[in-house]
mmCIF file of C-alpha atoms and ligand atoms in Angstrom:
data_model
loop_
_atom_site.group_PDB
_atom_site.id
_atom_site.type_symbol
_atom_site.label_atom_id
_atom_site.label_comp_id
_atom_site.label_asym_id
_atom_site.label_seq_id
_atom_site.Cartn_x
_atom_site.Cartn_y
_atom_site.Cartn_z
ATOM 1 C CA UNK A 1352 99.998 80.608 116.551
ATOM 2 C CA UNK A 1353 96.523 80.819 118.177
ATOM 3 C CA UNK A 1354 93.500 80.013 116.233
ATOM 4 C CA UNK A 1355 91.557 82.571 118.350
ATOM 5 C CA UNK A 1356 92.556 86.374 118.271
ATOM 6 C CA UNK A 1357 92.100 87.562 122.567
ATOM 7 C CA UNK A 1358 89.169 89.081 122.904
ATOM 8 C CA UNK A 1359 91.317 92.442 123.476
ATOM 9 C CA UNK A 1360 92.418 92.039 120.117
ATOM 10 C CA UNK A 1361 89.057 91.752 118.542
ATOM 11 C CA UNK A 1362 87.566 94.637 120.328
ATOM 12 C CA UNK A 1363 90.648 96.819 119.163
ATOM 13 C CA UNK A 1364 89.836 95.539 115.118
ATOM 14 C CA UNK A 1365 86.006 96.610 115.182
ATOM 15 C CA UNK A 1366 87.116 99.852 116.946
ATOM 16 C CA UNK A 1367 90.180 100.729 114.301
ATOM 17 C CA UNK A 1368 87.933 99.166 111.467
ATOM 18 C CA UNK A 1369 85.428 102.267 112.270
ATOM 19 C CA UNK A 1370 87.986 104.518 112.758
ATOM 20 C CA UNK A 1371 89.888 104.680 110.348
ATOM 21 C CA UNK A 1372 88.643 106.908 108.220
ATOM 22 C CA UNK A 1373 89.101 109.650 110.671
ATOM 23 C CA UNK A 1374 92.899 108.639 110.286
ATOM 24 C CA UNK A 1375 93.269 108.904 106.646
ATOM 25 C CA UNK A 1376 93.883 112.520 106.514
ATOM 26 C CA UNK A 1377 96.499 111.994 109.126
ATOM 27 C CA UNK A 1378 98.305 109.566 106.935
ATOM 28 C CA UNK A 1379 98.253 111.465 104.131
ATOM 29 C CA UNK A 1380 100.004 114.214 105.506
ATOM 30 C CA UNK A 1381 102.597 112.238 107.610
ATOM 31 C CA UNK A 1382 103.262 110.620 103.724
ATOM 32 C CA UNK A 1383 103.793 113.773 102.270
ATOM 33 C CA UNK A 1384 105.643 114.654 105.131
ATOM 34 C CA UNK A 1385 109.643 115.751 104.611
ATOM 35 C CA UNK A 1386 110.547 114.698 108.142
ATOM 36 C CA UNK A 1387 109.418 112.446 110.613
ATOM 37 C CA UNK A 1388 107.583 114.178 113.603
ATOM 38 C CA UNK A 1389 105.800 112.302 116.454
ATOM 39 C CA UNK A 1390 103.388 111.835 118.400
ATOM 40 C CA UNK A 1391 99.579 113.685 119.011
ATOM 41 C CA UNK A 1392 101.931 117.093 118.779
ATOM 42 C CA UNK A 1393 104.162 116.106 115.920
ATOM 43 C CA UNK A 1394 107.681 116.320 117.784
ATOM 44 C CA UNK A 1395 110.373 117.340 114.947
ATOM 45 C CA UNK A 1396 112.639 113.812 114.887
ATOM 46 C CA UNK A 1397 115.076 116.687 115.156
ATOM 47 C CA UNK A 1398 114.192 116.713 118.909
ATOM 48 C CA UNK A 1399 113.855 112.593 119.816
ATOM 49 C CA UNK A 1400 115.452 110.903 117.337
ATOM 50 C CA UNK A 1401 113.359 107.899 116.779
ATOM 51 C CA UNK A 1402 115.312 107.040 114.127
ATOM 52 C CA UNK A 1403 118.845 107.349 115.551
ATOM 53 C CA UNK A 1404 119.677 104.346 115.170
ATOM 54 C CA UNK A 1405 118.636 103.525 112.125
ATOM 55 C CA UNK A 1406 120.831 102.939 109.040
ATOM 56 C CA UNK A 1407 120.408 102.180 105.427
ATOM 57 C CA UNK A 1408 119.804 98.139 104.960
ATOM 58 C CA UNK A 1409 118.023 97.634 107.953
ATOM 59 C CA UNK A 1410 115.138 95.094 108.117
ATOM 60 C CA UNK A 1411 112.384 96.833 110.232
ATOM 61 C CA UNK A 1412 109.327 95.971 111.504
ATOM 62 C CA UNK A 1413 106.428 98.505 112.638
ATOM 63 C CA UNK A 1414 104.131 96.753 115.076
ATOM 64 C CA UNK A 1415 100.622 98.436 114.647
ATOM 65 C CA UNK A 1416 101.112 99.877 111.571
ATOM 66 C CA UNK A 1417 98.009 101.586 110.733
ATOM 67 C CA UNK A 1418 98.164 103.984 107.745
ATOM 68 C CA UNK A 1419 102.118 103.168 107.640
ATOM 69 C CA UNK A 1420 103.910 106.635 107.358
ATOM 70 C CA UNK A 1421 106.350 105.555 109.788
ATOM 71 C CA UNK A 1422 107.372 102.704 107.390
ATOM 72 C CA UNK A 1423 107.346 104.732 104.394
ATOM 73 C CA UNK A 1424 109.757 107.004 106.628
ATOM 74 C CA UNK A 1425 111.917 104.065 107.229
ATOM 75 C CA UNK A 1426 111.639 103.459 103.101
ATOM 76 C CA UNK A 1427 112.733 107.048 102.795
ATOM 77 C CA UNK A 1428 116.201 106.628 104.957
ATOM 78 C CA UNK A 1429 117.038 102.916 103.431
ATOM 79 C CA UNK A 1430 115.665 100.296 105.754
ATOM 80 C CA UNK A 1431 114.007 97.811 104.713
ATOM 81 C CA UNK A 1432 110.192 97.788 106.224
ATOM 82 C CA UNK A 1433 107.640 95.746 106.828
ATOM 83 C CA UNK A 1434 104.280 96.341 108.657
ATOM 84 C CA UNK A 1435 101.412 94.940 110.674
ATOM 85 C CA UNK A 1436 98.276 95.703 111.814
ATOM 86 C CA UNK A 1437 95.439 94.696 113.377
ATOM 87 C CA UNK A 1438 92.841 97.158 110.995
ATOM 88 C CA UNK A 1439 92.101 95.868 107.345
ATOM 89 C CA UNK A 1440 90.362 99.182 107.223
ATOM 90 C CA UNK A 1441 93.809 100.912 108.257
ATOM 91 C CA UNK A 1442 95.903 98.918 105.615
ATOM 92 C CA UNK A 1443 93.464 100.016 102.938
ATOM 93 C CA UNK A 1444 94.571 103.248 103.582
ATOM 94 C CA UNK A 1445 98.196 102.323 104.007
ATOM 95 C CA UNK A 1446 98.016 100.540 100.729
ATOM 96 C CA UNK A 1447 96.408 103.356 98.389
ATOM 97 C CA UNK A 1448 99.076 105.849 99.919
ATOM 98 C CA UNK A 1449 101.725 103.360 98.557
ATOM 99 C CA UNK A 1450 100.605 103.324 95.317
ATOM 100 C CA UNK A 1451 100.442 107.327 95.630
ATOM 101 C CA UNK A 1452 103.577 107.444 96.657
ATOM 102 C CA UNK A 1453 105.273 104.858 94.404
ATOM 103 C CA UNK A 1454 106.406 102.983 97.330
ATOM 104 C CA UNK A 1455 105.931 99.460 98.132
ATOM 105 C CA UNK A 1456 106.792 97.082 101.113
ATOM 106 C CA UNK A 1457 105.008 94.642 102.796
ATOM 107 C CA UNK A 1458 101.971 95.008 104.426
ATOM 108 C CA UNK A 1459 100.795 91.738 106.848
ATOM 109 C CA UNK A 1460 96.707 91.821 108.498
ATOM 110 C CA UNK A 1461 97.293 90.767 111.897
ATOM 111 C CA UNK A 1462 97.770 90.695 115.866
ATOM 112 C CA UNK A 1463 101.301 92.252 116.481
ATOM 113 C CA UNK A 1464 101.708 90.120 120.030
ATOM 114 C CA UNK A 1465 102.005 87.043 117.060
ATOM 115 C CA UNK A 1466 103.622 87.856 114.060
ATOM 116 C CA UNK A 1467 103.727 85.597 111.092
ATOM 117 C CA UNK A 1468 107.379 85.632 110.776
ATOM 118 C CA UNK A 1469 110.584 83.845 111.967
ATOM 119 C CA UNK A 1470 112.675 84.624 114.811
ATOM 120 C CA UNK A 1471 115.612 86.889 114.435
ATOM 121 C CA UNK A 1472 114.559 88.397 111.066
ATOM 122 C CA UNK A 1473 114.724 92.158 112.293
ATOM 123 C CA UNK A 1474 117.711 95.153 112.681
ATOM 124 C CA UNK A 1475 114.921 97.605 114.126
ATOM 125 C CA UNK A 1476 111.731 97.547 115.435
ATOM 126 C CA UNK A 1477 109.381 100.262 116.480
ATOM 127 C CA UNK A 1478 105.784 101.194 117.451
ATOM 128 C CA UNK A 1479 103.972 104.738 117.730
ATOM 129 C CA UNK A 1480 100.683 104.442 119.237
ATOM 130 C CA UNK A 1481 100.402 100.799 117.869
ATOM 131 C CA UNK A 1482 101.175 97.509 119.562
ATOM 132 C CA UNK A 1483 102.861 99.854 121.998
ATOM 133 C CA UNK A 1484 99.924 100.575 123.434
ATOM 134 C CA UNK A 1485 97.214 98.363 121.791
ATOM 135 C CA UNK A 1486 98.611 94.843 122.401
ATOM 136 C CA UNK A 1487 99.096 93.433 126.044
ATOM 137 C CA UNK A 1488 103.286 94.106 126.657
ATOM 138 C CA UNK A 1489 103.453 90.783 128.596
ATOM 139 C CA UNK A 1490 102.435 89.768 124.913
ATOM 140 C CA UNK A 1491 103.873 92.386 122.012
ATOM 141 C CA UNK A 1492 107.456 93.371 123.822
ATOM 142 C CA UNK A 1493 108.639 89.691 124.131
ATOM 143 C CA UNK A 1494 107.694 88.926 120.646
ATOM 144 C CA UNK A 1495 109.249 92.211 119.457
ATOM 145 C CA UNK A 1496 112.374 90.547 120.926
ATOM 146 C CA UNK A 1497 111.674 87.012 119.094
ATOM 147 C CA UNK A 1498 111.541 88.912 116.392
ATOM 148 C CA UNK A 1499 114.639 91.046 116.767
ATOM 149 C CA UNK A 1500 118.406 90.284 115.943
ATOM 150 C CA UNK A 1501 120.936 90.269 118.834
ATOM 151 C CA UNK A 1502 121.792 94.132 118.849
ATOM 152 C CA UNK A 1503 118.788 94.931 117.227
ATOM 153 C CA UNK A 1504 117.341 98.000 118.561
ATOM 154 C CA UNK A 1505 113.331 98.038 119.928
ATOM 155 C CA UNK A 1506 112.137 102.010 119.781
ATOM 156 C CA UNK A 1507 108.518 102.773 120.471
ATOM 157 C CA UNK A 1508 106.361 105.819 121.950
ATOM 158 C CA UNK A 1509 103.248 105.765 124.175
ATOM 159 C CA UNK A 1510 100.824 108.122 126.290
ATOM 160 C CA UNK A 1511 102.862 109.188 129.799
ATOM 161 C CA UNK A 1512 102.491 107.390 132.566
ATOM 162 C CA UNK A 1513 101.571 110.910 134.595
ATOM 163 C CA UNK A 1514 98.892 111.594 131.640
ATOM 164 C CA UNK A 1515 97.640 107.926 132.547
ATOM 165 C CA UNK A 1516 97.152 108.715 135.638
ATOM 166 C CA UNK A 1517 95.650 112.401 135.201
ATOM 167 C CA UNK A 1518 93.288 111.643 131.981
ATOM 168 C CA UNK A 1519 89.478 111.604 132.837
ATOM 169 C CA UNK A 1520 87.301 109.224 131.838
ATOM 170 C CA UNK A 1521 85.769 111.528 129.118
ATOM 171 C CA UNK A 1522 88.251 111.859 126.500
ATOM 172 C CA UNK A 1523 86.945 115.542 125.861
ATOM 173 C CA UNK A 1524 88.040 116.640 129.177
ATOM 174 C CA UNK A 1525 91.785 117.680 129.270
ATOM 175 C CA UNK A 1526 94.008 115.934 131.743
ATOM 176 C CA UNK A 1527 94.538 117.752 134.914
ATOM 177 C CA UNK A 1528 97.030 118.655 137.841
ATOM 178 C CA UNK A 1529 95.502 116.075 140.018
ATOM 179 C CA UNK A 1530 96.073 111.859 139.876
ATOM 180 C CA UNK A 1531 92.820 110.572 139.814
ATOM 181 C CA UNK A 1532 93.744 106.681 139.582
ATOM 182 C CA UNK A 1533 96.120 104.247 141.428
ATOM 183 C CA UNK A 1534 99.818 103.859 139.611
ATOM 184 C CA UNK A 1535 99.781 100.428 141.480
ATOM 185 C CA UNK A 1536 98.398 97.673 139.361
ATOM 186 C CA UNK A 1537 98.110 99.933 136.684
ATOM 187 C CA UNK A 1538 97.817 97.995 133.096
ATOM 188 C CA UNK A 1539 94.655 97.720 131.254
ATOM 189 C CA UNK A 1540 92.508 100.893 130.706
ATOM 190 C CA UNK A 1541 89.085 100.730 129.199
ATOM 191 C CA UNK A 1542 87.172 103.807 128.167
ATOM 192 C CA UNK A 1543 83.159 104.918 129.205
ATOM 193 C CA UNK A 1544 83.033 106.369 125.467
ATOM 194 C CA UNK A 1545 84.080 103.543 123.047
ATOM 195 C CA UNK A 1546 84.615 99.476 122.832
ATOM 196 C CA UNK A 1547 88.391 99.646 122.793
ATOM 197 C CA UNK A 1548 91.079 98.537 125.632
ATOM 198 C CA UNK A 1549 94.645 99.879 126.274
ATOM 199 C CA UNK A 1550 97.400 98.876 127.907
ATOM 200 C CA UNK A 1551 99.951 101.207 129.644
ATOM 201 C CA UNK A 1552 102.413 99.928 132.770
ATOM 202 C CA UNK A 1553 104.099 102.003 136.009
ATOM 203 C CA UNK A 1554 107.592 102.547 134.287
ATOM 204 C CA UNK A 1555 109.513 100.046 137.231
ATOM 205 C CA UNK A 1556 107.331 97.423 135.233
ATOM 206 C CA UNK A 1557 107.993 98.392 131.994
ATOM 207 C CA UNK A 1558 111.733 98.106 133.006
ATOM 208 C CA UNK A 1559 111.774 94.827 134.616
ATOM 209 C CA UNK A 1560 109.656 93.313 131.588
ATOM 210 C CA UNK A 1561 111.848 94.966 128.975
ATOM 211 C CA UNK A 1562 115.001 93.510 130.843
ATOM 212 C CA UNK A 1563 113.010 90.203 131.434
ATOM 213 C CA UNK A 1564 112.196 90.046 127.308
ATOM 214 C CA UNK A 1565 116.236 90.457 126.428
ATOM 215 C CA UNK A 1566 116.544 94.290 126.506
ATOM 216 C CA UNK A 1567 118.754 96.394 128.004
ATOM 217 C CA UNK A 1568 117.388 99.644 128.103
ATOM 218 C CA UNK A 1569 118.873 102.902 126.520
ATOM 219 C CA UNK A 1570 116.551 105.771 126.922
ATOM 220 C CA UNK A 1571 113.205 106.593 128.257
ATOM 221 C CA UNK A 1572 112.675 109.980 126.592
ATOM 222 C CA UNK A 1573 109.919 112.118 128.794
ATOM 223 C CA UNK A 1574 108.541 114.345 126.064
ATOM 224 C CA UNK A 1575 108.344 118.240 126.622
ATOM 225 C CA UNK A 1576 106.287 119.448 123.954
ATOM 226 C CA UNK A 1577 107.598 122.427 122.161
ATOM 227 C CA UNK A 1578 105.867 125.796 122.734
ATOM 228 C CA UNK A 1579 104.134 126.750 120.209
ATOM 229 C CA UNK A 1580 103.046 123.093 119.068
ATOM 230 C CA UNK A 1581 99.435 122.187 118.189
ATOM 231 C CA UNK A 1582 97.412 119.372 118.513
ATOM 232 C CA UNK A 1583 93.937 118.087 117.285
ATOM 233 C CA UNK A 1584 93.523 115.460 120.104
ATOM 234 C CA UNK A 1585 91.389 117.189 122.923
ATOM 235 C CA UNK A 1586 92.646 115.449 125.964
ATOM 236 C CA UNK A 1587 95.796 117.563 126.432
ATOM 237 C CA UNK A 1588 96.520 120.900 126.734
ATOM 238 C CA UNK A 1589 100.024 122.748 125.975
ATOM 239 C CA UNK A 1590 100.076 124.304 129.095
ATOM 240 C CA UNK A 1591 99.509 120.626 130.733
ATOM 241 C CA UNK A 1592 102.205 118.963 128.348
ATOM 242 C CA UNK A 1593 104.874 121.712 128.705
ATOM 243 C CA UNK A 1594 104.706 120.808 132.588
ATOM 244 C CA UNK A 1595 104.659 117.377 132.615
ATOM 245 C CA UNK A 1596 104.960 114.860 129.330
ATOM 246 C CA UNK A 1597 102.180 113.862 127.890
ATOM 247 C CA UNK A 1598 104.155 111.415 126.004
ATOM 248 C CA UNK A 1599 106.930 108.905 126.567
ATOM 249 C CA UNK A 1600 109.491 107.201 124.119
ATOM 250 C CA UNK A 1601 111.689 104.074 124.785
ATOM 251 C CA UNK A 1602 114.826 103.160 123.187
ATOM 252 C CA UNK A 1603 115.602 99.662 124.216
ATOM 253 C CA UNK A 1604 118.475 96.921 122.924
ATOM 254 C CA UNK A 1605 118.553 93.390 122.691
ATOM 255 C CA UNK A 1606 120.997 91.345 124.324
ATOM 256 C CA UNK A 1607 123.615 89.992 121.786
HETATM 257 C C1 SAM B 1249 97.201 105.179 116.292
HETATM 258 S S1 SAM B 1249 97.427 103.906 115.096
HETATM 259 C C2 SAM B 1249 99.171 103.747 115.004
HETATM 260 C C3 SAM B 1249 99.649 104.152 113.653
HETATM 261 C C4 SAM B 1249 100.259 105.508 113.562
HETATM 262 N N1 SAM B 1249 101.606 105.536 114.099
HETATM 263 C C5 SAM B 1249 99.420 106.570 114.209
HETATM 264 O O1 SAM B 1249 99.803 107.061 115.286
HETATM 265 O O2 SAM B 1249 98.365 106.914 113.639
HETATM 266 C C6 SAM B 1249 97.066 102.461 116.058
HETATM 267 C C7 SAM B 1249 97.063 101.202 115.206
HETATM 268 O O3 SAM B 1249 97.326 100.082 116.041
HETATM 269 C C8 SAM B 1249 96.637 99.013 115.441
HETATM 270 N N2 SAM B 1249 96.502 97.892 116.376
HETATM 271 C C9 SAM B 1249 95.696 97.782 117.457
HETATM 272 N N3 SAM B 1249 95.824 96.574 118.028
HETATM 273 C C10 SAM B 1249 96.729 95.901 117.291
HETATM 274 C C11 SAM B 1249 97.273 94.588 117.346
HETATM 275 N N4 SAM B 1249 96.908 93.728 118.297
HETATM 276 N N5 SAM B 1249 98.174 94.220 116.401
HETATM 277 C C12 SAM B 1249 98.534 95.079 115.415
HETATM 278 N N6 SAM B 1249 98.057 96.326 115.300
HETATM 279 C C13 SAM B 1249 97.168 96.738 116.228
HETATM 280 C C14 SAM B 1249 95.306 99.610 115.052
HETATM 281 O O4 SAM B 1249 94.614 98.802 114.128
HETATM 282 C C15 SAM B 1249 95.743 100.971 114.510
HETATM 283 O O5 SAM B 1249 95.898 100.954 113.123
#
């Protein structure tokens, strides 16, 4: 375990430490929430099926917690969560929606690319928006697979790899119809407006580092958004994301 968090990792904590509070309604809705829906334009599970794979019993992990709706979903269907996060400010949140909710399972402050917790003690891990695109993947997906039994089953979602590449640099402007960076090299992304870095890879990279880490892969899910669907995030219009996804979910396996 490193003594120092990457500097990556401490720019991400100040950012989601001021954030969070924007995120709290959020949570509180996806907690009251009957059914699981994804993503910045809440995709019925109905249509992806996150949780497919998921059965009563299961040990889970959710890398990147934040307000931890996904784990209280997991809660809901059986499984046996536990999450992490970067954010104390996040896991405040997370924490007064258990009590709220009557629902309790562990909650661990810390860098998802090194978790706190032996090899092979997970049936299912999964990420929306957290370590999936927060943490560095050379870092997060192979410790998603230390963590991971044989046959366990690695599910996460992330921004598109065509919104990536279409997004401008103000967050305010909606993504386009033209590429206005390289897919080559593509990994790290910083942003004019705020302090925080992401991390998204060309999908033939994501592959061979997902194959590399243990997995085999089952499904990349492209996500058309639904007409009719909403958002509150400014960067994407429907029009935009019923043309292309704007979002992108992986269903991987490790290797027994
Ligand atoms: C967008 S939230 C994800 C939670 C929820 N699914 C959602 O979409 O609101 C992103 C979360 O990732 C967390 N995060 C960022 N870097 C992280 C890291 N290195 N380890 C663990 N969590 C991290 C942030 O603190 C934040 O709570």
């Amino acid at each position: 375990m490193s003594a120092e968090l990457p500097e990556y990792v401490r720019r991400n904590r100040a950012e989601w430490d001021t954030w969070a509070q924007q995120y709290a309604a959020a949570g509180e809705r996806n907690w009251s929430a009957p059914d699981p829906s994804w993503g910045i334009w809440g995709v019925p599970e109905s249509d992806l099926g996150l949780l497919s794979g998921l059965q009563r019993g299961m040990e889970a992990i959710e890398l990147g917690c934040g307000t931890a709706y996904v784990s209280a979903w997991l809660a809901g269907r059986g499984a046996s969560p536990v999450g992490i996060d970067n954010s104390e400010a996040q896991l405040a949140t997370a924490k007064r929606l258990q009590e709220a909710h009557g629902i309790d399972f562990p909650l661990l402050h810390g860098n998802a690319e090194e978790v706190p917790l032996p090899d092979a003690s997970f049936d299912f891990a999964i990420s929306e928006y957290g370590a999936s695109i927060w943490c560095d993947p050379y870092r997060w997906i192979p410790e998603a697979s230390r963590l991971l039994r044989p046959g366990g089953q690695l599910v996460f979602l992330v921004n598109s790899v065509q919104l990536m590449l279409c997004a401008p640099d103000d967050p305010d402007t909606k993504a386009g119809a033209r590429l206005l960076r390289p897919l080559f090299g593509m990994k790290r992304f910083e942003w004019p407006d705020d302090d925080s870095v992401e991390f998204h890879l060309p999908h033939g990279e994501l592959i061979a580092l997902l194959r590399d880490s243990g997995f085999e892969i089952e499904a990349l899910i492209e996500v058309q958004v639904p007409e009719g669907s909403t958002t509150t995030f400014p960067y994407a219009d429907l029009e935009w994301c019923r043309r292309w996804p704007c979002e992108e979910v992986w269903k991987a396996r490790k290797r027994s």
